[in-house]
Coordinates of C-alpha atoms (C1' of nucleotides) in Angstrom, one line a residue:
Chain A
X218 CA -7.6 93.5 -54.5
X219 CA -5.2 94.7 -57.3
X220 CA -5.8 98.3 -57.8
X221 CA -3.1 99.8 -60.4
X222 CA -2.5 103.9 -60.9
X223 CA 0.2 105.9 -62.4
X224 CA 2.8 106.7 -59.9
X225 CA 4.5 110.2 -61.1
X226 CA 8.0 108.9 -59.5
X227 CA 8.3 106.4 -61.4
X228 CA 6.2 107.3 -65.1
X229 CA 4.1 104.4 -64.9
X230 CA 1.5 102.8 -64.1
X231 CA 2.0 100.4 -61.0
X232 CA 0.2 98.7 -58.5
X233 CA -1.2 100.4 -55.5
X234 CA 0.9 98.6 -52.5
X235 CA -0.3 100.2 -49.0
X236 CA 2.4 99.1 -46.4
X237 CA -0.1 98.0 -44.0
X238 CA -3.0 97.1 -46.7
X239 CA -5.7 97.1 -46.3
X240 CA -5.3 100.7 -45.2
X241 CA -4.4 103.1 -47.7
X242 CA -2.7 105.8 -45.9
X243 CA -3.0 109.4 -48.3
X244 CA -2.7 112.2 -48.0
X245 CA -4.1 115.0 -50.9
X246 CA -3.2 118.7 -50.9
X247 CA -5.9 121.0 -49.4
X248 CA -7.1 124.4 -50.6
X249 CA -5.4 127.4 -49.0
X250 CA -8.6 128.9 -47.1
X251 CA -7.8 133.1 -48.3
X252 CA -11.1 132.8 -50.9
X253 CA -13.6 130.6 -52.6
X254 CA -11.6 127.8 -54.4
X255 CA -12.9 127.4 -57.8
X256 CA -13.9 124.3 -59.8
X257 CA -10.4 124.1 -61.2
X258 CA -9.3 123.2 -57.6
X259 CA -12.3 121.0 -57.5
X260 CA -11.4 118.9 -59.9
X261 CA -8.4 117.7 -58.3
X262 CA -10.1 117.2 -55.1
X263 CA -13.0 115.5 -56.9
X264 CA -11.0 113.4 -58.2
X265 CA -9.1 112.6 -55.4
X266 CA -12.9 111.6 -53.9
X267 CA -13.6 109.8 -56.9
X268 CA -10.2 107.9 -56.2
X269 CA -10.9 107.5 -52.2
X270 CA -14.2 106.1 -53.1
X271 CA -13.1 103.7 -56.1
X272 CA -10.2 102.1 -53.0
X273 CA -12.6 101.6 -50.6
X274 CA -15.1 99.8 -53.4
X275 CA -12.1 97.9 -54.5
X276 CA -11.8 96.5 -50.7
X277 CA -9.7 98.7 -49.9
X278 CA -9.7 100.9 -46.1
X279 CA -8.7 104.7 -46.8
X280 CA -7.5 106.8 -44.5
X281 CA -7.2 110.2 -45.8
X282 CA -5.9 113.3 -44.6
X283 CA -6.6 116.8 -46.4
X284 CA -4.6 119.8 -45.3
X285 CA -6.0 123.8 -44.8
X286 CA -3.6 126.2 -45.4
X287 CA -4.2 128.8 -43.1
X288 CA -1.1 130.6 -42.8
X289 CA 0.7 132.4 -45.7
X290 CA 1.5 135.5 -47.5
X291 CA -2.3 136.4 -48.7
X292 CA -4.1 135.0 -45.7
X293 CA -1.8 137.3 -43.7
X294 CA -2.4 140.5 -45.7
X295 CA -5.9 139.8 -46.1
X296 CA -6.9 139.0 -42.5
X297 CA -5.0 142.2 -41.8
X298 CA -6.6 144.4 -44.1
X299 CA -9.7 142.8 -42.7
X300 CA -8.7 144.1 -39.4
X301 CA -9.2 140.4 -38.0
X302 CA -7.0 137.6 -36.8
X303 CA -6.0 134.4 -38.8
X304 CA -8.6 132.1 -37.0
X305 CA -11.8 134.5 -37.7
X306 CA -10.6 135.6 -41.4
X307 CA -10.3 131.6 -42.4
X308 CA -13.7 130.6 -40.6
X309 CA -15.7 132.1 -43.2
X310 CA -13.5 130.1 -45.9
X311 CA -13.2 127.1 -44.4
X312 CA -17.5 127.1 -44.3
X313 CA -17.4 127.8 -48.0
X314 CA -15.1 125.3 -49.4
X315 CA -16.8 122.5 -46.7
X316 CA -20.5 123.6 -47.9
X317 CA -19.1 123.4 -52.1
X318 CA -17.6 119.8 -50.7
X319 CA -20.9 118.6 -49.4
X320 CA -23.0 119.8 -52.5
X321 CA -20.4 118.7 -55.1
X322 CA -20.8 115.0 -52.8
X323 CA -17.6 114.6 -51.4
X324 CA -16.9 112.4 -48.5
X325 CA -15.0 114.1 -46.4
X326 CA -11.5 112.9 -45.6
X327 CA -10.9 110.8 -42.1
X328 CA -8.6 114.2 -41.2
X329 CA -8.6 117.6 -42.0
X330 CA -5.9 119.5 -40.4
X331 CA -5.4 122.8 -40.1
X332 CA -1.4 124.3 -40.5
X333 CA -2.0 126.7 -37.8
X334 CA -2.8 124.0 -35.4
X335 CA 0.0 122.1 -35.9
X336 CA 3.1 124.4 -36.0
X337 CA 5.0 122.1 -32.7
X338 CA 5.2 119.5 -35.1
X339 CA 6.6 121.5 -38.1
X340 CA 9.0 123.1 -35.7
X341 CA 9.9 120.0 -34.5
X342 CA 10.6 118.5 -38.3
X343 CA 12.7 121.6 -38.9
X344 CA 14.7 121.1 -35.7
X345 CA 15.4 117.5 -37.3
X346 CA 16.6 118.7 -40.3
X347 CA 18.5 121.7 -38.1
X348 CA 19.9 118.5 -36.5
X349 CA 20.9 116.9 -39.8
X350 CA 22.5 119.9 -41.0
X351 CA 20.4 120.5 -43.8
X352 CA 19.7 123.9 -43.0
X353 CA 21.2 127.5 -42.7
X354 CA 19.8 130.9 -41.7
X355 CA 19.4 133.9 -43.6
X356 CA 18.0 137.3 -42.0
X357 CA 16.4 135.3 -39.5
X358 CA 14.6 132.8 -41.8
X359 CA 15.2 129.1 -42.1
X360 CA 16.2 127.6 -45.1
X361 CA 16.6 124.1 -46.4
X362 CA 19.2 123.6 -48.3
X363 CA 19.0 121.8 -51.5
X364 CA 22.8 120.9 -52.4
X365 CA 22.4 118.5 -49.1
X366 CA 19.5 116.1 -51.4
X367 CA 21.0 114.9 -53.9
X368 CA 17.9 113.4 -55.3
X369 CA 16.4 116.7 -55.4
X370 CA 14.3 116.6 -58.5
X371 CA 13.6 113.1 -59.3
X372 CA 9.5 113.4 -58.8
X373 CA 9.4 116.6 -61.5
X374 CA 12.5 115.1 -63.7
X375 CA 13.9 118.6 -63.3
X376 CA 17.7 119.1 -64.1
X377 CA 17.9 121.5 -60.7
X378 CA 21.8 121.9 -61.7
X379 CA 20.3 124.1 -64.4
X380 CA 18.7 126.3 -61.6
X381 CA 21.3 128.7 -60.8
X382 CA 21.7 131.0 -58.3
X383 CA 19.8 134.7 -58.8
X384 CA 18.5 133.5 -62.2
X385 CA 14.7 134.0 -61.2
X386 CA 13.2 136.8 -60.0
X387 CA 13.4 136.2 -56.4
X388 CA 10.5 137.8 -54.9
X389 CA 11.5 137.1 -51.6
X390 CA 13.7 139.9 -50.0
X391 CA 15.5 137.3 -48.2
X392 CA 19.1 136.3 -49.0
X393 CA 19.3 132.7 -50.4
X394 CA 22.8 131.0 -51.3
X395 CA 20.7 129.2 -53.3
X396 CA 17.7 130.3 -55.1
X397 CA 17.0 126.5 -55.6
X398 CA 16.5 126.5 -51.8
X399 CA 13.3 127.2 -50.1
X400 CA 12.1 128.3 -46.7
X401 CA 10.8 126.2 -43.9
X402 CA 10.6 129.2 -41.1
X403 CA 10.2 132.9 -42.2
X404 CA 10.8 135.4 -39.8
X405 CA 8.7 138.9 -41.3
X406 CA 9.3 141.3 -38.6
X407 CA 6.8 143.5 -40.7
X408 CA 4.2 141.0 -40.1
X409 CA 1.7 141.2 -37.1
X410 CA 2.3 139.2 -33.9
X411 CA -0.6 137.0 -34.1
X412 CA 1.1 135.6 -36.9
X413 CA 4.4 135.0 -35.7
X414 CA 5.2 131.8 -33.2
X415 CA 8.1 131.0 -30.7
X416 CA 10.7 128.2 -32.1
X417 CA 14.2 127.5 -30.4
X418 CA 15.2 129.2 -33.8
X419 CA 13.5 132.0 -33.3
X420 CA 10.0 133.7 -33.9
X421 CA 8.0 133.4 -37.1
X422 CA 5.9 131.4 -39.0
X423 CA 5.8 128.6 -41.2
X424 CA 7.2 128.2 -44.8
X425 CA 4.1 127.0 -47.2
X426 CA 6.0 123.2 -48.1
X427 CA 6.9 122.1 -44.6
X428 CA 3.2 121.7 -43.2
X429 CA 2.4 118.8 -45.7
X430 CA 5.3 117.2 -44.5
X431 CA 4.3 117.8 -40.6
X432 CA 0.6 116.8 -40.6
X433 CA 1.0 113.9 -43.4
X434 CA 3.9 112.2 -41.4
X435 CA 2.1 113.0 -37.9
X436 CA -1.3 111.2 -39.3
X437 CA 0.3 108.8 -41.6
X438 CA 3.6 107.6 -40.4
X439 CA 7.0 108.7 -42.4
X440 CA 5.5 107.0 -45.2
X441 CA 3.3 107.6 -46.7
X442 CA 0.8 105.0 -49.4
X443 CA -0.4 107.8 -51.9
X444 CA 0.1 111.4 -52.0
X445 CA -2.1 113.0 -54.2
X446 CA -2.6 116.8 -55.6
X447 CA -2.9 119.2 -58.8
X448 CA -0.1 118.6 -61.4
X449 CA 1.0 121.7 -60.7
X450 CA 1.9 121.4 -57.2
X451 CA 4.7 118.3 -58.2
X452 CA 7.3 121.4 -58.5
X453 CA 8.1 122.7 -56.6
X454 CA 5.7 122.3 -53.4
X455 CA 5.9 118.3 -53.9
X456 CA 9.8 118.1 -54.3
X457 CA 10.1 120.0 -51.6
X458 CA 8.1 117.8 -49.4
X459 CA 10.4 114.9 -50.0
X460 CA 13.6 116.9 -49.6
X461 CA 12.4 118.0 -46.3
X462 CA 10.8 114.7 -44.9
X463 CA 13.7 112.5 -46.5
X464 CA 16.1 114.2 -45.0
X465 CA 14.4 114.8 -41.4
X466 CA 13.3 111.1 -41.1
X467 CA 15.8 108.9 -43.3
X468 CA 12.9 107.3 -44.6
X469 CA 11.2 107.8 -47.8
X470 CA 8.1 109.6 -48.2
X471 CA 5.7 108.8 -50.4
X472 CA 5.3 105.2 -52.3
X473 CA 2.5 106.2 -54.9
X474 CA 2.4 110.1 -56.3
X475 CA -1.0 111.0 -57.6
X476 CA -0.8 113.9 -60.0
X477 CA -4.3 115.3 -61.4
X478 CA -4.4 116.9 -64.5
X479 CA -6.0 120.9 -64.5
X480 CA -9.0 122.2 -65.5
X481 CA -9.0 124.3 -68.6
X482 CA -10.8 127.1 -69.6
X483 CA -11.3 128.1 -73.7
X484 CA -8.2 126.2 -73.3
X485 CA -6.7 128.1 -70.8
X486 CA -5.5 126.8 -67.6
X487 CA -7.9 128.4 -64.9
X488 CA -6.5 130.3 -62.2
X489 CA -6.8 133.3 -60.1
X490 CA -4.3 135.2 -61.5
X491 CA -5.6 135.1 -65.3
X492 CA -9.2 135.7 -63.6
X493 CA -10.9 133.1 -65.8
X494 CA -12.4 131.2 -63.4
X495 CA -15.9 129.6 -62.2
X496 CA -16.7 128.9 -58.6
X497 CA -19.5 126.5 -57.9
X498 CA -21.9 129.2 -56.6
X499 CA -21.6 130.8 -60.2
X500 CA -22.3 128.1 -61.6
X501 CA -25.3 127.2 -59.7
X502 CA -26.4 130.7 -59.9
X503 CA -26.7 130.1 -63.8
X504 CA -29.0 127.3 -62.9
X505 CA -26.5 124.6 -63.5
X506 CA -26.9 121.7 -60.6
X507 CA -23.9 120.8 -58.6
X508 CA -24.6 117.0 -59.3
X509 CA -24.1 118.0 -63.0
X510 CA -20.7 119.7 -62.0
X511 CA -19.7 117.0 -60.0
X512 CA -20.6 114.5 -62.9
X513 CA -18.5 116.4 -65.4
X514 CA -15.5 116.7 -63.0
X515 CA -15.9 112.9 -62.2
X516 CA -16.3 111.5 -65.2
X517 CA -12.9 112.5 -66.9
X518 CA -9.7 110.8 -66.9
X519 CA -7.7 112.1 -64.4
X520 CA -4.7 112.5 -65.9
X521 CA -6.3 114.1 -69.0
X522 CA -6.9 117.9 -69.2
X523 CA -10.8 118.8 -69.1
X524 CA -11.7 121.7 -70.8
X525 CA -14.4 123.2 -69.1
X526 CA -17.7 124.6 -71.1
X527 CA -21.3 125.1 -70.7
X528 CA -22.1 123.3 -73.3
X529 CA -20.4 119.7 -71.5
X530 CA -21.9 120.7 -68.3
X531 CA -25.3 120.9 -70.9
X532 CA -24.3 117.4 -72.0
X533 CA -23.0 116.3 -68.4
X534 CA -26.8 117.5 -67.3
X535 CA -28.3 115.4 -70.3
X536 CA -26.4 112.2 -69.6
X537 CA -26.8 112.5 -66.0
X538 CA -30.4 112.6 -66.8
X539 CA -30.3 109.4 -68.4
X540 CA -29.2 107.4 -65.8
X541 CA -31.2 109.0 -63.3
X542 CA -34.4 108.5 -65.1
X543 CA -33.4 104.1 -65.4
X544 CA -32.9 104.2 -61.9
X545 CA -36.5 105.7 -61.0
X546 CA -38.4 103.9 -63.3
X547 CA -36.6 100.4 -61.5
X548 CA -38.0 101.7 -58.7
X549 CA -41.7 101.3 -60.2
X550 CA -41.6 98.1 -60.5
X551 CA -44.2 96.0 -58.5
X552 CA -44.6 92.5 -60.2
X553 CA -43.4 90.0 -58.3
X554 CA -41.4 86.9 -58.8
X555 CA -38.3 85.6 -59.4
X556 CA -35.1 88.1 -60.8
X557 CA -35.0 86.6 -64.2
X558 CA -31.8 85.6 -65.7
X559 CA -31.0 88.4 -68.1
X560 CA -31.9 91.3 -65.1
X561 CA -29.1 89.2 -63.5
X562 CA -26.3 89.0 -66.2
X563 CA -27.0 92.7 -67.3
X564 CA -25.9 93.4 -64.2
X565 CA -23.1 91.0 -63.3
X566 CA -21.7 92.5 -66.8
X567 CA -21.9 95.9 -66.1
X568 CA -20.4 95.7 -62.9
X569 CA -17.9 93.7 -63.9
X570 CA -16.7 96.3 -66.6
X571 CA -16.9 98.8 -64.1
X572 CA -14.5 97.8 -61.3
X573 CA -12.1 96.6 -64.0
X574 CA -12.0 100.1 -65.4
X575 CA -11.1 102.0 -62.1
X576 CA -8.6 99.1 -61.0
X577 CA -6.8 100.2 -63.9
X578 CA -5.6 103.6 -63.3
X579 CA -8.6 105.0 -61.7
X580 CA -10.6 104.7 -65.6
X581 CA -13.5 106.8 -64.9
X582 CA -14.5 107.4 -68.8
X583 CA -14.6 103.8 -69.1
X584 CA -16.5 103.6 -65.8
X585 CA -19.1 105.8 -66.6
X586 CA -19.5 104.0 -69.9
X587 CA -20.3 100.9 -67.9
X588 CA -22.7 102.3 -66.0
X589 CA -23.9 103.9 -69.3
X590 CA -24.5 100.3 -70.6
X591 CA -26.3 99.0 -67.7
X592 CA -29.3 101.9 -68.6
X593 CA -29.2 100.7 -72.1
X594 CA -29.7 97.3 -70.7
X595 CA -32.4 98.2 -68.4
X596 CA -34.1 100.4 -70.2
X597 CA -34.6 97.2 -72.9
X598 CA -35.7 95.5 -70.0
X599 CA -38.1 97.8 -68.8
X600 CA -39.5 98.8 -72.0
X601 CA -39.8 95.0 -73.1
X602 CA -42.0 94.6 -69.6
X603 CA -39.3 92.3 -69.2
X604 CA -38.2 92.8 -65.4
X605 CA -40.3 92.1 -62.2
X606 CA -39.5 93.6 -58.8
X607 CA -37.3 91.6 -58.0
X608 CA -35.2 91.6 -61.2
X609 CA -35.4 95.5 -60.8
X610 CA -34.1 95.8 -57.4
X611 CA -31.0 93.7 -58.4
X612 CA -30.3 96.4 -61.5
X613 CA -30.6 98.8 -58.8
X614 CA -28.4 97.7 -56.7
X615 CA -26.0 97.4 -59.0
X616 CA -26.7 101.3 -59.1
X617 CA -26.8 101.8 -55.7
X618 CA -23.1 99.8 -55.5
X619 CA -21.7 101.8 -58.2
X620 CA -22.5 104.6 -57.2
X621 CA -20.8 104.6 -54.1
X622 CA -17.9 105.9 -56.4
X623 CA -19.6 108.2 -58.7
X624 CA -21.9 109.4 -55.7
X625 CA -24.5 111.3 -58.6
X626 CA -26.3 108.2 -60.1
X627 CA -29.1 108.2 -58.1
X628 CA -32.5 110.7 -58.8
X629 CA -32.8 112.7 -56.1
X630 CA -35.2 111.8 -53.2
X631 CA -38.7 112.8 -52.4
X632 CA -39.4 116.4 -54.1
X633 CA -42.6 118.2 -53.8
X634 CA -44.2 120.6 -55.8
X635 CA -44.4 124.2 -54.3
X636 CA -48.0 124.9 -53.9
X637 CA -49.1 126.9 -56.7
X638 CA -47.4 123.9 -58.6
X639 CA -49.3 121.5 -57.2
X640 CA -52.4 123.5 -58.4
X641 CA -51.8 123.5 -61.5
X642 CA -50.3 120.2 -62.0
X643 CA -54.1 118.9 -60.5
X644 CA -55.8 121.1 -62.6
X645 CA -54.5 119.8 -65.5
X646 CA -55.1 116.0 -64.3
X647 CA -59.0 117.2 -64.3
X648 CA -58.9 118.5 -67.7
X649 CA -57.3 115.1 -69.1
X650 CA -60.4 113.3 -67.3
X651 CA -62.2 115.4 -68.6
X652 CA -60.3 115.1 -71.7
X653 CA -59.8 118.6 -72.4
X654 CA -56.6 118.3 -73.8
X655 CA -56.7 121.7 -74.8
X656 CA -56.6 122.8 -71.8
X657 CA -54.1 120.5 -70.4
X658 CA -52.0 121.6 -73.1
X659 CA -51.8 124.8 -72.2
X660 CA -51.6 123.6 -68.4
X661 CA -48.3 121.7 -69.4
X662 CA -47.1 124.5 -71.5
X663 CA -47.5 126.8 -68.2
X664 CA -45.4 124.4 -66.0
X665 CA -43.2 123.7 -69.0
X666 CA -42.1 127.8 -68.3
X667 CA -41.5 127.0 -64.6
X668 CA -39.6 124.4 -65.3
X669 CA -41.4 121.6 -65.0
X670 CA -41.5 118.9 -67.1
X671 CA -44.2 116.4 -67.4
X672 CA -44.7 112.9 -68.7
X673 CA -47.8 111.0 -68.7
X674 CA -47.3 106.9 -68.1
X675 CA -49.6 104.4 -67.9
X676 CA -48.9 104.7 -63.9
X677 CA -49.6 108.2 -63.7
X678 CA -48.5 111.5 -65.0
X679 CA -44.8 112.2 -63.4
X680 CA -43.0 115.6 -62.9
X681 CA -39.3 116.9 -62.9
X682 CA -37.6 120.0 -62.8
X683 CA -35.8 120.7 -66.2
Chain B
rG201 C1' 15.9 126.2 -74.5
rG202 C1' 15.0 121.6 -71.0
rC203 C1' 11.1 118.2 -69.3
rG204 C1' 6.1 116.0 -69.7
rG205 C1' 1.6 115.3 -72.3
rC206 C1' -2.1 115.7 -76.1
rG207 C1' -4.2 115.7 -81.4
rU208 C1' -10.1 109.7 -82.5
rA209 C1' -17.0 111.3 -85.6
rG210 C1' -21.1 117.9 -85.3
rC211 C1' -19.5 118.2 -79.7
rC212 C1' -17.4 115.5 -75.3
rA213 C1' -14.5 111.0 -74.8
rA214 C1' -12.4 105.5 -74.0
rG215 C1' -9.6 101.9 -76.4
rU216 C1' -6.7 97.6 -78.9
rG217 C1' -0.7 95.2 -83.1
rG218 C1' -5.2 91.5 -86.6
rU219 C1' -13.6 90.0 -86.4
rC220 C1' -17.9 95.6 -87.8
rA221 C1' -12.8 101.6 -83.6
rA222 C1' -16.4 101.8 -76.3
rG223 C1' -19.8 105.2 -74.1
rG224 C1' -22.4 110.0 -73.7
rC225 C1' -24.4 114.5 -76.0
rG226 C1' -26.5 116.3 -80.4
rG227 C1' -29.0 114.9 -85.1
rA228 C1' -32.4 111.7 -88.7
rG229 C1' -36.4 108.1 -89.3
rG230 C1' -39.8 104.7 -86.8
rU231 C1' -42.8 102.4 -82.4
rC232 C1' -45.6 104.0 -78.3
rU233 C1' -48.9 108.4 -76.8
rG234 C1' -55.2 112.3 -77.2
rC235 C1' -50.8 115.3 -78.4
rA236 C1' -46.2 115.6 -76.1
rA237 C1' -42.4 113.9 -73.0
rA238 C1' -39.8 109.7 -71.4
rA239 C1' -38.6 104.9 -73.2
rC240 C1' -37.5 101.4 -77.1
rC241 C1' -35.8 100.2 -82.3
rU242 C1' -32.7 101.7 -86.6
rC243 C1' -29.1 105.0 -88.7
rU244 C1' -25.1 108.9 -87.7
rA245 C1' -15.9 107.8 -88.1
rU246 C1' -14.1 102.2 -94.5
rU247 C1' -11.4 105.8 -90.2
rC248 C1' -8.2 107.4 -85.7
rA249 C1' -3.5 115.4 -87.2
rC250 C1' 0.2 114.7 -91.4
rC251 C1' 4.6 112.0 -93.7
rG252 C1' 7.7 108.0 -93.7
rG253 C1' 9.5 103.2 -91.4
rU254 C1' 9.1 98.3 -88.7
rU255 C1' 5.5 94.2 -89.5
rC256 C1' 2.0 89.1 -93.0
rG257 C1' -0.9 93.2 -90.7
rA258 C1' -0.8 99.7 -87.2
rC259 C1' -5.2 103.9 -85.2
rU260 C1' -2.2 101.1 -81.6
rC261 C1' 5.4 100.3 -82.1
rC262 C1' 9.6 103.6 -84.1
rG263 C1' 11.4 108.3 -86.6
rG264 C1' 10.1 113.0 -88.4
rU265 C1' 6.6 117.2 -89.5
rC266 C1' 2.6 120.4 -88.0
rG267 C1' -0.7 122.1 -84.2
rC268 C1' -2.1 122.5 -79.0
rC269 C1' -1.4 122.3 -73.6
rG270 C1' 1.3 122.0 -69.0
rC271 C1' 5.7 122.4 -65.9
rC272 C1' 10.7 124.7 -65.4
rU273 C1' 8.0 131.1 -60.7
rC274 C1' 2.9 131.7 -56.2
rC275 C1' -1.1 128.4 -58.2
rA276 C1' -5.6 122.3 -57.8

RNA sequence: GGCGGCGUAGCCAAGUGGUCAAGGCGGAGGUCUGCAAAACCUCUAUUCACCGGUUCGACUCCGGUCGCCGCCUCCA
């Protein structure tokens, strides 16, 4: 059950080693619920699906958590603008990013925890590290203070001595000694009372680092197997989260750090701020399907930038295509008999490829190509009338098995023409009897423009939606 | 400035110190088809940014150059 992956602490690749296998206990960084995350964040938490899925094909038993940040600066101003509370301005979010989830074909992790219902245990982690002396106040707010963690930087390689005091823009008002340091409890008098809460400390509301730590530990233990998340989260938001959870527990944190590369756009990272970004319901609204999104996402190497454009979501669609159409046309096989040797060893091969490639640092290119290989084979198969039912259903489930990682491999199910369709689609069956191909020319033409595609077999004339 | 990474065919993209450098998309020709489509067959990088070095041998290791990206600040 050797599954190997890069582990950012230590710059290289290493075997997963869950303390208690064969649980893998991870935790991945969740959207902050203040708008509609975009397919830049989706990428990291596709992959982080793609990873969950490939551990628990490998053997492996995953038990994930996947935060909601639904306390902090924006969701704040925003629900107040909105004239509404935190709990009503995030519901709407929270729908959003769970319905892009389900139509992108992500499982969804064993826990999803919200921040704002689980500020006892974050208040009791920064009474620990109250305790421990790692803290100080300023103005009312909490902070940690990094001069106590003397491996404070280790998971970015950062030389924090470098970071001195006052030499970024602090946009903070508060006073740090420090501007290394960070908040764990903010006190904004300015802020409104529903989003303030009582501590021993005093009232106020979460710093953005210190629920990870909370929730992960609460669900997980103090240590954590994997801890997964955007690159850009490693620094500070990640070193934070050891600082704090080192120092509060005396244990350490995290065994395995999972960093996924971003999404880029003309080259660009994508973000909010630059404005450059796609969400998956633009996307769909361009006709693009999310099983094509999801398959571009997927299919990348992790740890490789992806530079997102409509012409690889094009060849995503295309290649997806491919597959899908294999898999159907296994699925029309009716001749019975015995699974013949080569339907057997096509697919023994393929798999084989394919779990090697993801037990070595989650290699989804390589998977993909795999799969890829196993069309080419049955395809030959097919088209040599070389497979009976029985040697098709084995290619299929080979399919079926490998795509419980990918989780876009298989057509569709049962789709039926809209009425009008239908018509049409029977008319033009007539006219071949009849063999007025002129006519059923122009009958296919017609569909062709509502985007159907047809394709005449010896079992039958077949339809898909381009 | 510090740290990390990348540069492989028209496009996307794996990979290895040593047979012909995966896979997909696109393209060309052919088979099949009433015609198409789909599928199948064949072809599509003597070469892996560039320059040196190590080696019997490097695209893969080392050094340098150029170009690009990310992080060092809220961000997946």
């Amino acid at each position: 059950m050797s599954f190997r992956l890069y582990n950012t602490l230590s710059g290289e690749v290493e075997e997963v080693r869950p303390s208690a296998p064969p649980e893998v206990r991870m935790y991945a960084c969740g959207p902050t619920v203040y708008n509609r995350a975009h397919i830049g964040n989706f990428r990291t938490f596709v992959a982080t699906d793609v990873l969950r899925r490939a551990l628990t094909y490998c053997g492996f038993r995953v038990r994930e958590v996947m935060n909601l940040t639904d306390v902090d600066d924006r969701i704040i101003k925003l629900a107040a603008e909105a004239g509404q509370e935190i709990g009503p301005f995030t519901a709407a979010h929270i729908a959003a990013f769970e319905a892009d989830m389900k139509a992108l074909r992500m499982e969804r992790p064993e826990i999803v925890p919200k921040a704002t219902e689980h500020i006892a245990e974050m208040v009791e982690l920064i009474g620990k590290l109250i305790a421990r002396g790692h803290t100080y106040v300023a103005d009312g707010s909490v902070y940690f203070r990094i001069g106590s963690f003397p491996d404070y930087g280790k998971l970015a390689r950062l030389d924090v001595s470098g970071m001195k005091a006052g030499a970024r823009v602090d946009t903070d008002k508060y006073e740090k000694e420090d501007a290394r340091d960070f908040v764990l409890w903010k006190l904004k008098a300015d802020e409104p009372a529903w989003a303030q809460w009582d501590a021993p400390f005093g009232k106020g509301r979460p710093g953005w680092h210190i629920e990870c730590s909370a929730m992960g530990m609460k669900y997980l233990g103090d240590t954590l197997d994997l801890h997964a998340g955007g690159v850009d989260l490693i620094f500070p938001h990640h070193e934070n989260e050891i600082a704090q959870s080192q120092c509060g527990t005396g244990h350490p944190f995290v065994r395995h750090w999972m960093h996924v590369e971003h999404l880029l756009v003309n080259e660009e990272t994508m973000s909010k701020s630059k404005g450059n970004f796609f969400t998956l319901p633009d996307l769909v609204e361009a006709g693009h399907s999310p099983e094509a999104v999801r398959y571009l996402l997927a299919q990348a190497h992790y740890r490789k930038q992806l530079n997102f454009s409509f012409e690889g979501l094009d060849q995503a669609k295309a290649a997806l295509e491919r597959i899908h159409g294999a898999v159907r046309r296994l699925g029309e096989v009716e001749t019975a008999g015995p699974a013949s040797a080569a339907a057997l060893e096509a697919g023994e091969r393929a798999e084989t490829a394919f779990a090697a490639a993801l037990r070595d640092d989650l290699n989804a290119p390589e998977a993909i190509a795999a799969v890829h290989g196993l069309v080419t084979d049955a395809n030959q198969l097919l088209a040599g009338g070389a497979l009976n039912a029985a040697g098709a259903g084995a290619l299929r489930e080979r399919f079926e098995r490998m795509d419980r990682v990918f989780g876009v491999l298989l057509p569709a199910g049962e789709d039926r023409l809209e009425a009008d369709l239908q018509a049409l689609f029977d008319a033009r069956q007539e006219a071949r009897r009849a063999r007025d191909f002129r006519r059923a020319d122009e009958v296919r033409a017609d569909l062709e423009r509502r985007g159907i595609v047809l394709e005449d077999t010896p079992r039958g004339t077949r339809w898909r939606r381009s």
